[in-house]
Coordinates of C-alpha atoms in Angstrom, one line a residue:
X74 CA -12.5 15.5 -14.8
X75 CA -12.0 12.0 -13.6
X76 CA -8.4 10.6 -14.0
X77 CA -6.2 8.0 -12.5
X78 CA -3.2 10.4 -12.1
X79 CA -2.1 9.5 -15.8
X80 CA -4.8 9.8 -18.0
X81 CA -8.4 11.1 -18.5
X82 CA -11.3 8.7 -17.9
X83 CA -13.2 7.8 -21.1
X84 CA -16.4 8.7 -19.2
X85 CA -14.9 12.3 -18.9
X86 CA -14.4 12.3 -22.6
X87 CA -18.1 11.4 -23.0
X88 CA -19.0 14.1 -20.7
X89 CA -17.2 16.5 -22.6
X90 CA -19.1 15.3 -25.6
X91 CA -22.3 16.2 -23.8
X92 CA -21.0 19.6 -22.9
X93 CA -20.4 20.2 -26.6
X94 CA -24.2 19.6 -27.3
X95 CA -25.0 22.1 -24.6
X96 CA -22.9 24.7 -26.4
X97 CA -20.8 27.5 -25.1
X98 CA -17.3 27.7 -23.8
X99 CA -15.9 24.3 -22.0
X100 CA -13.5 24.5 -19.2
X101 CA -12.2 21.4 -17.5
X102 CA -11.3 21.2 -13.8
X103 CA -8.7 18.9 -12.8
X104 CA -8.0 18.3 -9.1
X105 CA -5.4 15.7 -7.9
X106 CA -1.8 15.5 -6.7
X107 CA 1.2 15.1 -9.1
X108 CA -1.1 15.3 -12.1
X109 CA 1.2 16.7 -14.7
X110 CA 0.6 13.8 -17.1
X111 CA -3.0 14.4 -16.8
X112 CA -2.7 18.1 -17.4
X113 CA -0.7 17.6 -20.6
X114 CA -3.4 15.3 -21.9
X115 CA -6.3 17.5 -20.9
X116 CA -5.1 20.5 -22.6
X117 CA -5.2 18.6 -26.0
X118 CA -8.8 17.4 -25.6
X119 CA -11.0 18.8 -28.5
X120 CA -13.4 21.4 -27.6
X121 CA -11.8 22.5 -24.3
X122 CA -10.7 26.2 -24.1
X123 CA -9.5 26.2 -20.5
X124 CA -8.0 23.6 -18.0
X125 CA -8.3 24.7 -14.5
X126 CA -5.8 22.9 -12.2
X127 CA -5.6 22.3 -8.6
X128 CA -2.7 20.1 -7.9
X129 CA -2.7 19.6 -4.0
X130 CA -2.1 16.5 -1.7
X131 CA -5.7 17.3 -0.4
X132 CA -7.1 15.9 -3.8
X133 CA -4.6 13.0 -4.3
X134 CA -8.0 10.6 -3.7
X135 CA -11.2 11.9 -5.1
X136 CA -13.2 12.4 -1.8
X137 CA -16.6 13.9 -2.1
X138 CA -16.2 15.8 1.2
X139 CA -13.1 17.7 -0.3
X140 CA -14.3 18.1 -4.0
X141 CA -17.7 19.2 -3.3
X142 CA -16.8 22.5 -1.5
X143 CA -14.0 23.0 -4.0
X144 CA -16.3 22.6 -7.1
X145 CA -19.0 24.8 -5.3
X146 CA -16.6 27.7 -5.0
X147 CA -16.0 27.7 -8.8
X148 CA -19.5 26.9 -9.9
X149 CA -20.8 30.3 -9.5
X150 CA -19.2 31.4 -12.6
X151 CA -20.9 28.9 -14.7
X152 CA -24.4 28.0 -16.1
X153 CA -23.8 24.2 -16.1
X154 CA -21.4 21.9 -14.1
X155 CA -21.2 18.4 -15.5
X156 CA -19.6 15.2 -14.4
X157 CA -19.6 11.6 -15.5
X158 CA -22.3 9.5 -13.9
X159 CA -19.5 7.1 -12.3
X160 CA -19.4 6.3 -8.8
X161 CA -17.3 9.5 -8.2
X162 CA -19.5 11.7 -10.0
X163 CA -22.6 10.1 -8.3
X164 CA -20.8 10.8 -5.0
X165 CA -19.7 14.4 -5.5
X166 CA -22.4 16.0 -7.7
X167 CA -25.5 15.6 -5.3
X168 CA -23.3 17.3 -2.7
X169 CA -22.4 20.1 -5.1
X170 CA -26.2 20.5 -5.9
X171 CA -27.1 20.6 -2.1
X172 CA -24.4 23.2 -1.4
X173 CA -25.7 25.4 -4.3
X174 CA -29.4 24.8 -3.4
X175 CA -30.2 23.5 -6.8
X176 CA -31.6 20.1 -8.2
X177 CA -29.4 17.7 -9.8
X178 CA -30.3 16.2 -13.2
X179 CA -29.0 12.7 -13.2
X180 CA -27.5 10.5 -15.9
X181 CA -28.6 12.4 -18.9
X182 CA -28.7 10.6 -22.2
X183 CA -29.5 13.5 -24.5
X184 CA -29.4 17.1 -24.8
X185 CA -32.5 18.9 -26.1
X186 CA -31.4 22.4 -25.4
X187 CA -29.3 24.1 -22.7
X188 CA -32.0 23.8 -20.1
X189 CA -33.7 20.6 -21.3
X190 CA -32.3 17.0 -21.1
X191 CA -33.4 13.4 -21.6
X192 CA -32.7 10.8 -18.6
X193 CA -33.8 7.3 -18.0
X194 CA -36.4 6.5 -15.2
X195 CA -37.9 3.4 -13.9
X196 CA -34.5 1.3 -14.1
X197 CA -34.1 2.7 -17.6
X198 CA -37.6 1.3 -18.8
X199 CA -38.7 4.9 -19.7
X200 CA -37.4 8.2 -20.7
X201 CA -38.1 11.5 -19.2
X202 CA -37.6 14.9 -20.8
X203 CA -36.7 17.5 -17.9
X204 CA -36.3 21.3 -18.0
X205 CA -34.3 23.0 -15.5
X206 CA -34.8 26.7 -14.6
X207 CA -32.0 26.6 -12.0
X208 CA -29.3 29.2 -12.4
X209 CA -26.6 26.6 -12.2
X210 CA -27.3 23.1 -13.8
X211 CA -25.7 20.4 -12.0
X212 CA -25.6 17.2 -14.2
X213 CA -24.3 13.8 -14.4
X214 CA -23.9 12.2 -17.8
X215 CA -24.3 8.6 -18.8
X216 CA -21.1 7.9 -20.6
X217 CA -22.3 5.5 -23.1
X218 CA -24.9 7.8 -24.5
X219 CA -22.5 10.4 -25.9
X220 CA -19.5 10.3 -28.3
X221 CA -16.1 10.7 -26.7
X222 CA -14.1 13.6 -27.7
X223 CA -10.7 13.0 -29.2
X224 CA -7.6 14.9 -29.0
X225 CA -6.7 17.8 -31.2
X226 CA -7.3 20.8 -28.9
X227 CA -5.0 23.5 -27.4
X228 CA -6.6 24.7 -24.2
X229 CA -5.1 27.3 -21.9
X230 CA -3.9 25.8 -18.4
X231 CA -4.7 27.9 -15.3
X232 CA -4.1 27.3 -11.8
X233 CA -7.1 27.5 -9.6
X234 CA -6.7 29.4 -6.4
X235 CA -6.7 27.1 -3.3
X236 CA -9.7 27.3 -1.1
X237 CA -10.2 26.1 2.5
X238 CA -12.2 22.7 2.4
X239 CA -13.2 20.7 5.4
X240 CA -10.4 17.9 6.2
X241 CA -13.1 15.8 8.3
X242 CA -12.4 12.8 5.9
X243 CA -9.3 11.3 4.8
X244 CA -8.5 8.4 2.5

């Protein structure tokens, strides 16, 4: 989930809307440092059943070099991993897909089924329907294409075990 340390981004709310169209239980991963206000907000998002939290100075700034290995460690337990198609999502998710050796499905604008999605191509002048047979679908979501979820949920908050990630980059 993208956040500014205080609130969940609108693009993340739209990404949750896309996840609801895919179906199944939805977990939200929060990484950051001193993110108590974000955790409080995240657990009230409609449709979220679990908020997984890693509050560590390593994630104070959303660096792809740190986030991608972290997400990859968790991804094996899921069939879909979604992020907003923002500058952060576009930086992190291709690395996650590469580490998992799967293809990324970029900027979806519609969900046809759990394995079939619509995405724009040719600078948005055409739409393409793609189907993925990958075990884990790595997806970025165009935030303007989906309704943003409101508050009203009551998700369980769990701490994610820390993992060793490369520290070759720093903010």
